[in-house]
Amino acid sequence: MSRSCCVDPCGFFCILIVWSCMVYADYVVIEWLVLPTFDGSLWGAIHVILYNTVLFFAFLAHLRTMLSDPGYVPIHKVSQTEIDNFHRRELRYDPDYDDYTSESAEDNLISTNQFVGRDWNICTRCQSFRPPRAHHCRICNRCVQRMDHHCPWVANCVGQKTQKYFLQFILYVAILAGYSVALIITAWVYHDDNGITGRRGPYGENAQHAKVIHTICLGIESALFGLFVVAVSCDQLQAIFNEETIVEAVMRRNTRRRRAPKRPKRELLGEVCGPGHWTLWMLPCNSLPGERDILRMPKDVGRLDV
């Protein structure tokens, strides 16, 4: 689960914003919406338990995304002999071979000599070999397998081993946003002027004004975060179903390479979220490693006979 520390001041600031907004939302929901509206009712306890359960999973998914290894490629330093063999080995392959490469605009790669096996290449920033569909992150300063993007809101890359937790996080945030809006509407529909937050209640108009301010802030927060995570989730699902990351989509626009044939959507989701029933995909816990999680460094790179 652990990973090397990524020095990302912007990411740490974004994390503080996310956590603060989630804690504030919980405070408003409990103190200003649920308790005054469902005072002494079983529904109040139910809403508090449900809301905080979803909030707990959102925190857990966020922590897993933030602290997990996104799929760093092991460093395998390139010697001059390996580079020479690398150049000679490329000549054995068909130059018209049509598949994704790991080249991106952010990388200073050896542009014409890319192939180690059939589809491995060299990242000159890491000075190491890397597998297909791996890309170099300038913030993490490492190559990441199936890197989609570096997300400042989790201060980590969304890659092969963190995409599942990132999807869970945005799902739970979307649920919290919708739940908050529903509670806001319910609280004002059943607002009691004689209640705790009512104008004629024990705390007078000050309590009602405070409730108005808090519900407006929570409504704006829920709308902004809700719309944002919906847009991000659409991009993520599209990338999964198209079997290409954002980096690969940008690369494909500038080339004539064809995309691989599409596979069933459930199979693609299972590849990201792990084996097992789909209900287990929503739990931010480890899944059994699949074939895609096993990275084998080429052992014969430096021993090529020519």
PDB file of C-alpha atoms in Angstrom:
ATOM      1  CA  MET A   1       0.000   0.000   0.000  1.00  0.00           C
ATOM      2  CA  SER A   2       2.816   2.398   0.796  1.00  0.00           C
ATOM      3  CA  ARG A   3       4.636   4.400  -1.819  1.00  0.00           C
ATOM      4  CA  SER A   4       7.571   6.745  -2.055  1.00  0.00           C
ATOM      5  CA  CYS A   5       6.855  10.258  -0.843  1.00  0.00           C
ATOM      6  CA  CYS A   6       5.820  12.573  -3.659  1.00  0.00           C
ATOM      7  CA  VAL A   7       6.708  16.210  -2.986  1.00  0.00           C
ATOM      8  CA  ASP A   8       3.604  17.944  -4.281  1.00  0.00           C
ATOM      9  CA  PRO A   9       2.713  21.133  -2.318  1.00  0.00           C
ATOM     10  CA  CYS A  10      -0.294  21.756  -4.555  1.00  0.00           C
ATOM     11  CA  GLY A  11      -1.518  18.236  -3.843  1.00  0.00           C
ATOM     12  CA  PHE A  12      -1.221  18.653  -0.085  1.00  0.00           C
ATOM     13  CA  PHE A  13      -3.175  21.913  -0.277  1.00  0.00           C
ATOM     14  CA  CYS A  14      -5.889  20.217  -2.357  1.00  0.00           C
ATOM     15  CA  ILE A  15      -6.081  17.359   0.164  1.00  0.00           C
ATOM     16  CA  LEU A  16      -6.686  19.860   2.973  1.00  0.00           C
ATOM     17  CA  ILE A  17      -9.490  21.407   0.926  1.00  0.00           C
ATOM     18  CA  VAL A  18     -11.103  18.020   0.263  1.00  0.00           C
ATOM     19  CA  TRP A  19     -10.922  16.877   3.889  1.00  0.00           C
ATOM     20  CA  SER A  20     -12.132  20.231   5.200  1.00  0.00           C
ATOM     21  CA  CYS A  21     -15.121  20.208   2.851  1.00  0.00           C
ATOM     22  CA  MET A  22     -16.044  16.656   3.845  1.00  0.00           C
ATOM     23  CA  VAL A  23     -15.806  17.414   7.577  1.00  0.00           C
ATOM     24  CA  TYR A  24     -17.781  20.629   7.143  1.00  0.00           C
ATOM     25  CA  ALA A  25     -20.485  18.802   5.180  1.00  0.00           C
ATOM     26  CA  ASP A  26     -20.799  16.250   7.979  1.00  0.00           C
ATOM     27  CA  TYR A  27     -21.090  19.031  10.562  1.00  0.00           C
ATOM     28  CA  VAL A  28     -23.832  20.858   8.653  1.00  0.00           C
ATOM     29  CA  VAL A  29     -25.790  17.690   7.921  1.00  0.00           C
ATOM     30  CA  ILE A  30     -25.821  16.549  11.551  1.00  0.00           C
ATOM     31  CA  GLU A  31     -26.064  19.843  13.454  1.00  0.00           C
ATOM     32  CA  TRP A  32     -28.228  21.933  11.155  1.00  0.00           C
ATOM     33  CA  LEU A  33     -30.247  19.483   9.071  1.00  0.00           C
ATOM     34  CA  VAL A  34     -30.788  16.056  10.633  1.00  0.00           C
ATOM     35  CA  LEU A  35     -31.002  16.808  14.353  1.00  0.00           C
ATOM     36  CA  PRO A  36     -33.322  19.824  14.091  1.00  0.00           C
ATOM     37  CA  THR A  37     -35.563  18.124  11.514  1.00  0.00           C
ATOM     38  CA  PHE A  38     -35.686  14.586  12.924  1.00  0.00           C
ATOM     39  CA  ASP A  39     -35.291  15.424  16.611  1.00  0.00           C
ATOM     40  CA  GLY A  40     -36.304  12.381  18.657  1.00  0.00           C
ATOM     41  CA  SER A  41     -37.093  10.332  15.555  1.00  0.00           C
ATOM     42  CA  LEU A  42     -35.544   7.042  14.454  1.00  0.00           C
ATOM     43  CA  TRP A  43     -35.069   8.547  10.989  1.00  0.00           C
ATOM     44  CA  GLY A  44     -32.557  10.982  12.430  1.00  0.00           C
ATOM     45  CA  ALA A  45     -30.335   8.150  13.670  1.00  0.00           C
ATOM     46  CA  ILE A  46     -30.719   6.316  10.363  1.00  0.00           C
ATOM     47  CA  HIS A  47     -29.669   9.363   8.328  1.00  0.00           C
ATOM     48  CA  VAL A  48     -26.676  10.039  10.590  1.00  0.00           C
ATOM     49  CA  ILE A  49     -25.494   6.420  10.314  1.00  0.00           C
ATOM     50  CA  LEU A  50     -26.000   6.216   6.539  1.00  0.00           C
ATOM     51  CA  TYR A  51     -24.361   9.553   5.811  1.00  0.00           C
ATOM     52  CA  ASN A  52     -21.348   8.864   8.016  1.00  0.00           C
ATOM     53  CA  THR A  53     -20.952   5.358   6.585  1.00  0.00           C
ATOM     54  CA  VAL A  54     -20.673   6.761   3.068  1.00  0.00           C
ATOM     55  CA  LEU A  55     -18.373   9.485   4.381  1.00  0.00           C
ATOM     56  CA  PHE A  56     -16.140   6.885   6.031  1.00  0.00           C
ATOM     57  CA  PHE A  57     -15.826   4.941   2.768  1.00  0.00           C
ATOM     58  CA  ALA A  58     -15.068   8.172   0.920  1.00  0.00           C
ATOM     59  CA  PHE A  59     -12.251   8.974   3.376  1.00  0.00           C
ATOM     60  CA  LEU A  60     -10.936   5.433   3.158  1.00  0.00           C
ATOM     61  CA  ALA A  61     -10.987   5.406  -0.652  1.00  0.00           C
ATOM     62  CA  HIS A  62      -9.257   8.786  -0.700  1.00  0.00           C
ATOM     63  CA  LEU A  63      -6.542   7.561   1.662  1.00  0.00           C
ATOM     64  CA  ARG A  64      -6.029   4.413  -0.397  1.00  0.00           C
ATOM     65  CA  THR A  65      -5.708   6.472  -3.569  1.00  0.00           C
ATOM     66  CA  MET A  66      -3.326   8.889  -1.906  1.00  0.00           C
ATOM     67  CA  LEU A  67      -1.072   6.384  -0.123  1.00  0.00           C
ATOM     68  CA  SER A  68      -1.042   3.438  -2.535  1.00  0.00           C
ATOM     69  CA  ASP A  69       1.657   2.737  -5.070  1.00  0.00           C
ATOM     70  CA  PRO A  70       0.010   3.776  -8.372  1.00  0.00           C
ATOM     71  CA  GLY A  71       2.035   1.193 -10.285  1.00  0.00           C
ATOM     72  CA  TYR A  72       5.589   2.501 -10.305  1.00  0.00           C
ATOM     73  CA  VAL A  73       7.838   0.749 -12.787  1.00  0.00           C
ATOM     74  CA  PRO A  74      10.881  -0.764 -11.041  1.00  0.00           C
ATOM     75  CA  ILE A  75      14.074   1.070 -11.882  1.00  0.00           C
ATOM     76  CA  HIS A  76      16.291  -0.993 -14.152  1.00  0.00           C
ATOM     77  CA  LYS A  77      19.219   1.252 -15.019  1.00  0.00           C
ATOM     78  CA  VAL A  78      20.306   1.142 -18.629  1.00  0.00           C
ATOM     79  CA  SER A  79      23.956   0.465 -19.379  1.00  0.00           C
ATOM     80  CA  GLN A  80      25.655   1.338 -22.634  1.00  0.00           C
ATOM     81  CA  THR A  81      25.743  -2.325 -23.597  1.00  0.00           C
ATOM     82  CA  GLU A  82      22.011  -2.616 -23.066  1.00  0.00           C
ATOM     83  CA  ILE A  83      21.394   0.503 -25.148  1.00  0.00           C
ATOM     84  CA  ASP A  84      23.504  -0.884 -27.978  1.00  0.00           C
ATOM     85  CA  ASN A  85      21.634  -4.181 -27.848  1.00  0.00           C
ATOM     86  CA  PHE A  86      18.425  -2.220 -27.638  1.00  0.00           C
ATOM     87  CA  HIS A  87      19.233  -0.465 -30.917  1.00  0.00           C
ATOM     88  CA  ARG A  88      20.155  -3.707 -32.681  1.00  0.00           C
ATOM     89  CA  ARG A  89      17.156  -5.596 -31.355  1.00  0.00           C
ATOM     90  CA  GLU A  90      14.688  -3.101 -32.787  1.00  0.00           C
ATOM     91  CA  LEU A  91      15.760  -4.038 -36.289  1.00  0.00           C
ATOM     92  CA  ARG A  92      14.254  -7.504 -35.796  1.00  0.00           C
ATOM     93  CA  TYR A  93      10.721  -6.191 -35.518  1.00  0.00           C
ATOM     94  CA  ASP A  94       8.248  -5.065 -38.090  1.00  0.00           C
ATOM     95  CA  PRO A  95       8.343  -1.243 -38.339  1.00  0.00           C
ATOM     96  CA  ASP A  96       4.672  -1.245 -39.259  1.00  0.00           C
ATOM     97  CA  TYR A  97       3.686  -2.942 -36.019  1.00  0.00           C
ATOM     98  CA  ASP A  98       0.524  -1.077 -34.952  1.00  0.00           C
ATOM     99  CA  ASP A  99      -0.087  -0.744 -31.252  1.00  0.00           C
ATOM    100  CA  TYR A 100       0.142   1.862 -28.569  1.00  0.00           C
ATOM    101  CA  THR A 101       3.589   3.018 -27.542  1.00  0.00           C
ATOM    102  CA  SER A 102       4.444   4.629 -24.250  1.00  0.00           C
ATOM    103  CA  GLU A 103       5.702   7.853 -25.780  1.00  0.00           C
ATOM    104  CA  SER A 104       4.072  11.053 -24.537  1.00  0.00           C
ATOM    105  CA  ALA A 105       4.663  14.758 -24.943  1.00  0.00           C
ATOM    106  CA  GLU A 106       6.087  14.859 -21.426  1.00  0.00           C
ATOM    107  CA  ASP A 107       8.825  12.332 -22.102  1.00  0.00           C
ATOM    108  CA  ASN A 108      12.244  12.726 -23.677  1.00  0.00           C
ATOM    109  CA  LEU A 109      12.346   9.251 -25.152  1.00  0.00           C
ATOM    110  CA  ILE A 110      14.581   7.718 -27.734  1.00  0.00           C
ATOM    111  CA  SER A 111      12.003   8.351 -30.435  1.00  0.00           C
ATOM    112  CA  THR A 112      13.026   5.881 -33.136  1.00  0.00           C
ATOM    113  CA  ASN A 113      14.522   3.112 -30.994  1.00  0.00           C
ATOM    114  CA  GLN A 114      11.677   2.127 -28.717  1.00  0.00           C
ATOM    115  CA  PHE A 115      11.468  -1.614 -28.516  1.00  0.00           C
ATOM    116  CA  VAL A 116      13.086  -3.822 -25.908  1.00  0.00           C
ATOM    117  CA  GLY A 117      10.954  -6.907 -26.214  1.00  0.00           C
ATOM    118  CA  ARG A 118       8.246  -6.343 -28.715  1.00  0.00           C
ATOM    119  CA  ASP A 119       6.786  -3.325 -26.975  1.00  0.00           C
ATOM    120  CA  TRP A 120       9.103  -2.189 -24.171  1.00  0.00           C
ATOM    121  CA  ASN A 121      10.859   1.160 -24.469  1.00  0.00           C
ATOM    122  CA  ILE A 122      13.362   3.337 -22.645  1.00  0.00           C
ATOM    123  CA  CYS A 123      12.550   6.368 -20.503  1.00  0.00           C
ATOM    124  CA  THR A 124      15.580   8.631 -20.495  1.00  0.00           C
ATOM    125  CA  ARG A 125      14.307  10.495 -17.428  1.00  0.00           C
ATOM    126  CA  CYS A 126      14.314   7.341 -15.298  1.00  0.00           C
ATOM    127  CA  GLN A 127      17.195   5.931 -17.379  1.00  0.00           C
ATOM    128  CA  SER A 128      15.376   2.658 -17.272  1.00  0.00           C
ATOM    129  CA  PHE A 129      13.333   0.239 -19.336  1.00  0.00           C
ATOM    130  CA  ARG A 130       9.581   0.403 -18.979  1.00  0.00           C
ATOM    131  CA  PRO A 131       6.669  -1.753 -20.195  1.00  0.00           C
ATOM    132  CA  PRO A 132       4.024  -0.812 -22.741  1.00  0.00           C
ATOM    133  CA  ARG A 133       1.367   1.727 -21.723  1.00  0.00           C
ATOM    134  CA  ALA A 134       3.605   3.137 -18.993  1.00  0.00           C
ATOM    135  CA  HIS A 135       4.231   6.876 -18.868  1.00  0.00           C
ATOM    136  CA  HIS A 136       6.543   9.169 -16.968  1.00  0.00           C
ATOM    137  CA  CYS A 137       4.995  11.478 -14.373  1.00  0.00           C
ATOM    138  CA  ARG A 138       6.974  14.670 -13.950  1.00  0.00           C
ATOM    139  CA  ILE A 139       5.527  15.303 -10.470  1.00  0.00           C
ATOM    140  CA  CYS A 140       6.216  11.821  -9.076  1.00  0.00           C
ATOM    141  CA  ASN A 141       9.382  11.620 -11.196  1.00  0.00           C
ATOM    142  CA  ARG A 142       8.675   7.963 -11.930  1.00  0.00           C
ATOM    143  CA  CYS A 143       7.199   5.921 -14.718  1.00  0.00           C
ATOM    144  CA  VAL A 144       3.728   4.615 -13.841  1.00  0.00           C
ATOM    145  CA  GLN A 145       1.997   1.636 -15.407  1.00  0.00           C
ATOM    146  CA  ARG A 146      -1.177   2.640 -17.246  1.00  0.00           C
ATOM    147  CA  MET A 147      -0.871   6.176 -15.954  1.00  0.00           C
ATOM    148  CA  ASP A 148      -4.060   8.115 -16.643  1.00  0.00           C
ATOM    149  CA  HIS A 149      -3.158  11.434 -15.017  1.00  0.00           C
ATOM    150  CA  HIS A 150      -1.673  12.937 -11.884  1.00  0.00           C
ATOM    151  CA  CYS A 151      -4.550  14.125  -9.715  1.00  0.00           C
ATOM    152  CA  PRO A 152      -3.753  16.962  -7.271  1.00  0.00           C
ATOM    153  CA  TRP A 153      -6.907  16.167  -5.253  1.00  0.00           C
ATOM    154  CA  VAL A 154      -5.316  12.883  -4.146  1.00  0.00           C
ATOM    155  CA  ALA A 155      -1.672  14.001  -4.500  1.00  0.00           C
ATOM    156  CA  ASN A 156      -0.908  10.869  -6.481  1.00  0.00           C
ATOM    157  CA  CYS A 157      -1.060   9.396  -9.937  1.00  0.00           C
ATOM    158  CA  VAL A 158      -4.194   7.632 -11.098  1.00  0.00           C
ATOM    159  CA  GLY A 159      -2.578   4.545 -12.506  1.00  0.00           C
ATOM    160  CA  GLN A 160      -2.932   0.803 -12.754  1.00  0.00           C
ATOM    161  CA  LYS A 161      -3.056   0.186  -8.991  1.00  0.00           C
ATOM    162  CA  THR A 162      -4.942   3.310  -7.864  1.00  0.00           C
ATOM    163  CA  GLN A 163      -7.634   3.741 -10.495  1.00  0.00           C
ATOM    164  CA  LYS A 164     -10.000   1.461  -8.587  1.00  0.00           C
ATOM    165  CA  TYR A 165      -9.750   3.532  -5.401  1.00  0.00           C
ATOM    166  CA  PHE A 166     -10.048   6.769  -7.367  1.00  0.00           C
ATOM    167  CA  LEU A 167     -13.277   5.529  -8.962  1.00  0.00           C
ATOM    168  CA  GLN A 168     -14.597   4.566  -5.529  1.00  0.00           C
ATOM    169  CA  PHE A 169     -13.736   7.976  -4.127  1.00  0.00           C
ATOM    170  CA  ILE A 170     -15.543   9.945  -6.824  1.00  0.00           C
ATOM    171  CA  LEU A 171     -18.512   7.549  -6.548  1.00  0.00           C
ATOM    172  CA  TYR A 172     -18.827   8.140  -2.809  1.00  0.00           C
ATOM    173  CA  VAL A 173     -18.431  11.900  -3.240  1.00  0.00           C
ATOM    174  CA  ALA A 174     -21.231  11.873  -5.800  1.00  0.00           C
ATOM    175  CA  ILE A 175     -23.455   9.935  -3.369  1.00  0.00           C
ATOM    176  CA  LEU A 176     -22.636  12.379  -0.566  1.00  0.00           C
ATOM    177  CA  ALA A 177     -23.420  15.357  -2.798  1.00  0.00           C
ATOM    178  CA  GLY A 178     -26.798  13.947  -3.801  1.00  0.00           C
ATOM    179  CA  TYR A 179     -27.577  12.892  -0.236  1.00  0.00           C
ATOM    180  CA  SER A 180     -26.721  16.369   1.071  1.00  0.00           C
ATOM    181  CA  VAL A 181     -28.994  18.079  -1.443  1.00  0.00           C
ATOM    182  CA  ALA A 182     -31.839  15.699  -0.538  1.00  0.00           C
ATOM    183  CA  LEU A 183     -31.379  16.438   3.175  1.00  0.00           C
ATOM    184  CA  ILE A 184     -31.318  20.192   2.507  1.00  0.00           C
ATOM    185  CA  ILE A 185     -34.633  19.988   0.664  1.00  0.00           C
ATOM    186  CA  THR A 186     -36.151  17.767   3.367  1.00  0.00           C
ATOM    187  CA  ALA A 187     -34.944  20.028   6.184  1.00  0.00           C
ATOM    188  CA  TRP A 188     -36.590  23.105   4.675  1.00  0.00           C
ATOM    189  CA  VAL A 189     -39.773  21.338   3.608  1.00  0.00           C
ATOM    190  CA  TYR A 190     -40.283  20.195   7.195  1.00  0.00           C
ATOM    191  CA  HIS A 191     -38.790  23.313   8.779  1.00  0.00           C
ATOM    192  CA  ASP A 192     -40.398  24.196  12.091  1.00  0.00           C
ATOM    193  CA  ASP A 193     -40.368  27.844  13.143  1.00  0.00           C
ATOM    194  CA  ASN A 194     -40.769  26.719  16.725  1.00  0.00           C
ATOM    195  CA  GLY A 195     -37.931  24.205  16.537  1.00  0.00           C
ATOM    196  CA  ILE A 196     -34.287  24.520  17.535  1.00  0.00           C
ATOM    197  CA  THR A 197     -33.356  26.380  14.350  1.00  0.00           C
ATOM    198  CA  GLY A 198     -36.708  28.140  13.945  1.00  0.00           C
ATOM    199  CA  ARG A 199     -37.318  31.853  14.143  1.00  0.00           C
ATOM    200  CA  ARG A 200     -39.542  31.380  17.180  1.00  0.00           C
ATOM    201  CA  GLY A 201     -37.341  28.712  18.724  1.00  0.00           C
ATOM    202  CA  PRO A 202     -35.147  28.988  21.818  1.00  0.00           C
ATOM    203  CA  TYR A 203     -32.301  30.652  19.907  1.00  0.00           C
ATOM    204  CA  GLY A 204     -34.426  33.045  17.856  1.00  0.00           C
ATOM    205  CA  GLU A 205     -33.625  34.452  14.448  1.00  0.00           C
ATOM    206  CA  ASN A 206     -29.874  33.991  14.855  1.00  0.00           C
ATOM    207  CA  ALA A 207     -30.269  30.217  14.657  1.00  0.00           C
ATOM    208  CA  GLN A 208     -32.427  30.464  11.546  1.00  0.00           C
ATOM    209  CA  HIS A 209     -29.973  32.826   9.868  1.00  0.00           C
ATOM    210  CA  ALA A 210     -27.118  30.481  10.689  1.00  0.00           C
ATOM    211  CA  LYS A 211     -29.079  27.575   9.229  1.00  0.00           C
ATOM    212  CA  VAL A 212     -29.684  29.523   6.035  1.00  0.00           C
ATOM    213  CA  ILE A 213     -25.987  30.378   5.674  1.00  0.00           C
ATOM    214  CA  HIS A 214     -24.824  26.820   6.375  1.00  0.00           C
ATOM    215  CA  THR A 215     -27.343  25.247   4.001  1.00  0.00           C
ATOM    216  CA  ILE A 216     -26.419  27.680   1.222  1.00  0.00           C
ATOM    217  CA  CYS A 217     -22.717  26.867   1.670  1.00  0.00           C
ATOM    218  CA  LEU A 218     -23.430  23.141   1.746  1.00  0.00           C
ATOM    219  CA  GLY A 219     -25.651  23.423  -1.316  1.00  0.00           C
ATOM    220  CA  ILE A 220     -22.955  25.238  -3.293  1.00  0.00           C
ATOM    221  CA  GLU A 221     -20.323  22.742  -2.140  1.00  0.00           C
ATOM    222  CA  SER A 222     -22.518  19.772  -3.067  1.00  0.00           C
ATOM    223  CA  ALA A 223     -23.351  21.219  -6.480  1.00  0.00           C
ATOM    224  CA  LEU A 224     -19.738  22.019  -7.355  1.00  0.00           C
ATOM    225  CA  PHE A 225     -18.261  18.742  -6.137  1.00  0.00           C
ATOM    226  CA  GLY A 226     -21.191  16.744  -7.498  1.00  0.00           C
ATOM    227  CA  LEU A 227     -20.908  18.151 -11.016  1.00  0.00           C
ATOM    228  CA  PHE A 228     -17.128  17.834 -10.921  1.00  0.00           C
ATOM    229  CA  VAL A 229     -17.064  14.169  -9.907  1.00  0.00           C
ATOM    230  CA  VAL A 230     -19.792  13.304 -12.416  1.00  0.00           C
ATOM    231  CA  ALA A 231     -17.678  14.794 -15.206  1.00  0.00           C
ATOM    232  CA  VAL A 232     -14.551  13.022 -13.953  1.00  0.00           C
ATOM    233  CA  SER A 233     -16.365   9.691 -13.591  1.00  0.00           C
ATOM    234  CA  CYS A 234     -17.624   9.946 -17.179  1.00  0.00           C
ATOM    235  CA  ASP A 235     -14.052  10.518 -18.387  1.00  0.00           C
ATOM    236  CA  GLN A 236     -12.757   7.611 -16.314  1.00  0.00           C
ATOM    237  CA  LEU A 237     -15.430   5.178 -17.481  1.00  0.00           C
ATOM    238  CA  GLN A 238     -14.938   6.235 -21.081  1.00  0.00           C
ATOM    239  CA  ALA A 239     -11.199   5.652 -20.740  1.00  0.00           C
ATOM    240  CA  ILE A 240     -11.787   2.212 -19.223  1.00  0.00           C
ATOM    241  CA  PHE A 241     -14.324   1.146 -21.860  1.00  0.00           C
ATOM    242  CA  ASN A 242     -12.130   2.504 -24.686  1.00  0.00           C
ATOM    243  CA  GLU A 243      -9.146   0.743 -23.119  1.00  0.00           C
ATOM    244  CA  GLU A 244      -6.946   3.803 -23.301  1.00  0.00           C
ATOM    245  CA  THR A 245      -5.738   6.368 -20.798  1.00  0.00           C
ATOM    246  CA  ILE A 246      -5.911  10.132 -21.242  1.00  0.00           C
ATOM    247  CA  VAL A 247      -2.272  10.181 -22.343  1.00  0.00           C
ATOM    248  CA  GLU A 248      -2.932   7.481 -24.927  1.00  0.00           C
ATOM    249  CA  ALA A 249      -6.019   9.299 -26.185  1.00  0.00           C
ATOM    250  CA  VAL A 250      -3.919  12.423 -26.777  1.00  0.00           C
ATOM    251  CA  MET A 251      -1.252  10.346 -28.503  1.00  0.00           C
ATOM    252  CA  ARG A 252      -3.816   8.703 -30.774  1.00  0.00           C
ATOM    253  CA  ARG A 253      -5.129  12.067 -31.979  1.00  0.00           C
ATOM    254  CA  ASN A 254      -1.679  12.893 -33.302  1.00  0.00           C
ATOM    255  CA  THR A 255      -1.043   9.543 -34.975  1.00  0.00           C
ATOM    256  CA  ARG A 256      -2.769   7.086 -37.270  1.00  0.00           C
ATOM    257  CA  ARG A 257      -2.559   4.190 -34.885  1.00  0.00           C
ATOM    258  CA  ARG A 258      -5.704   2.158 -34.471  1.00  0.00           C
ATOM    259  CA  ARG A 259      -7.263   1.361 -31.144  1.00  0.00           C
ATOM    260  CA  ALA A 260      -7.370  -2.232 -29.999  1.00  0.00           C
ATOM    261  CA  PRO A 261     -10.709  -4.016 -30.511  1.00  0.00           C
ATOM    262  CA  LYS A 262     -13.114  -3.359 -27.676  1.00  0.00           C
ATOM    263  CA  ARG A 263     -13.791  -6.054 -25.111  1.00  0.00           C
ATOM    264  CA  PRO A 264     -16.913  -6.523 -22.964  1.00  0.00           C
ATOM    265  CA  LYS A 265     -17.430  -3.672 -20.497  1.00  0.00           C
ATOM    266  CA  ARG A 266     -17.724  -5.983 -17.515  1.00  0.00           C
ATOM    267  CA  GLU A 267     -14.398  -7.574 -18.375  1.00  0.00           C
ATOM    268  CA  LEU A 268     -12.741  -4.154 -18.620  1.00  0.00           C
ATOM    269  CA  LEU A 269     -14.230  -3.024 -15.301  1.00  0.00           C
ATOM    270  CA  GLY A 270     -13.154  -6.274 -13.704  1.00  0.00           C
ATOM    271  CA  GLU A 271      -9.616  -5.673 -14.916  1.00  0.00           C
ATOM    272  CA  VAL A 272      -9.550  -2.359 -13.047  1.00  0.00           C
ATOM    273  CA  CYS A 273     -11.601  -3.256  -9.967  1.00  0.00           C
ATOM    274  CA  GLY A 274     -10.385  -6.804  -9.474  1.00  0.00           C
ATOM    275  CA  PRO A 275     -11.973 -10.243  -9.535  1.00  0.00           C
ATOM    276  CA  GLY A 276     -15.074 -11.141  -7.599  1.00  0.00           C
ATOM    277  CA  HIS A 277     -18.679 -10.006  -7.553  1.00  0.00           C
ATOM    278  CA  TRP A 278     -19.404  -6.447  -8.681  1.00  0.00           C
ATOM    279  CA  THR A 279     -20.587  -5.511  -5.175  1.00  0.00           C
ATOM    280  CA  LEU A 280     -17.006  -6.023  -3.944  1.00  0.00           C
ATOM    281  CA  TRP A 281     -15.818  -3.403  -6.419  1.00  0.00           C
ATOM    282  CA  MET A 282     -17.332  -0.689  -4.215  1.00  0.00           C
ATOM    283  CA  LEU A 283     -15.235  -1.638  -1.177  1.00  0.00           C
ATOM    284  CA  PRO A 284     -11.882   0.172  -0.844  1.00  0.00           C
ATOM    285  CA  CYS A 285      -9.927  -2.954  -0.008  1.00  0.00           C
ATOM    286  CA  ASN A 286      -7.221  -4.953  -1.720  1.00  0.00           C
ATOM    287  CA  SER A 287      -8.147  -7.367  -4.458  1.00  0.00           C
ATOM    288  CA  LEU A 288      -6.209 -10.408  -5.615  1.00  0.00           C
ATOM    289  CA  PRO A 289      -3.516  -9.472  -8.129  1.00  0.00           C
ATOM    290  CA  GLY A 290      -4.342 -10.270 -11.692  1.00  0.00           C
ATOM    291  CA  GLU A 291      -2.061 -10.944 -14.605  1.00  0.00           C
ATOM    292  CA  ARG A 292      -1.947  -7.218 -15.371  1.00  0.00           C
ATOM    293  CA  ASP A 293      -0.414  -6.503 -11.955  1.00  0.00           C
ATOM    294  CA  ILE A 294       2.604  -8.735 -12.518  1.00  0.00           C
ATOM    295  CA  LEU A 295       5.498  -6.856 -14.100  1.00  0.00           C
ATOM    296  CA  ARG A 296       8.303  -8.973 -15.522  1.00  0.00           C
ATOM    297  CA  MET A 297      11.503  -7.196 -16.446  1.00  0.00           C
ATOM    298  CA  PRO A 298      13.110  -8.563 -19.594  1.00  0.00           C
ATOM    299  CA  LYS A 299      16.034 -10.691 -18.467  1.00  0.00           C
ATOM    300  CA  ASP A 300      17.755 -10.971 -21.821  1.00  0.00           C
ATOM    301  CA  VAL A 301      18.025  -7.280 -22.618  1.00  0.00           C
ATOM    302  CA  GLY A 302      21.739  -7.105 -22.025  1.00  0.00           C
ATOM    303  CA  ARG A 303      22.505 -10.576 -23.403  1.00  0.00           C
ATOM    304  CA  LEU A 304      21.214 -10.328 -26.967  1.00  0.00           C
ATOM    305  CA  ASP A 305      23.267 -12.346 -29.437  1.00  0.00           C
ATOM    306  CA  VAL A 306      23.617 -10.720 -32.836  1.00  0.00           C
TER     307      VAL A 306
END
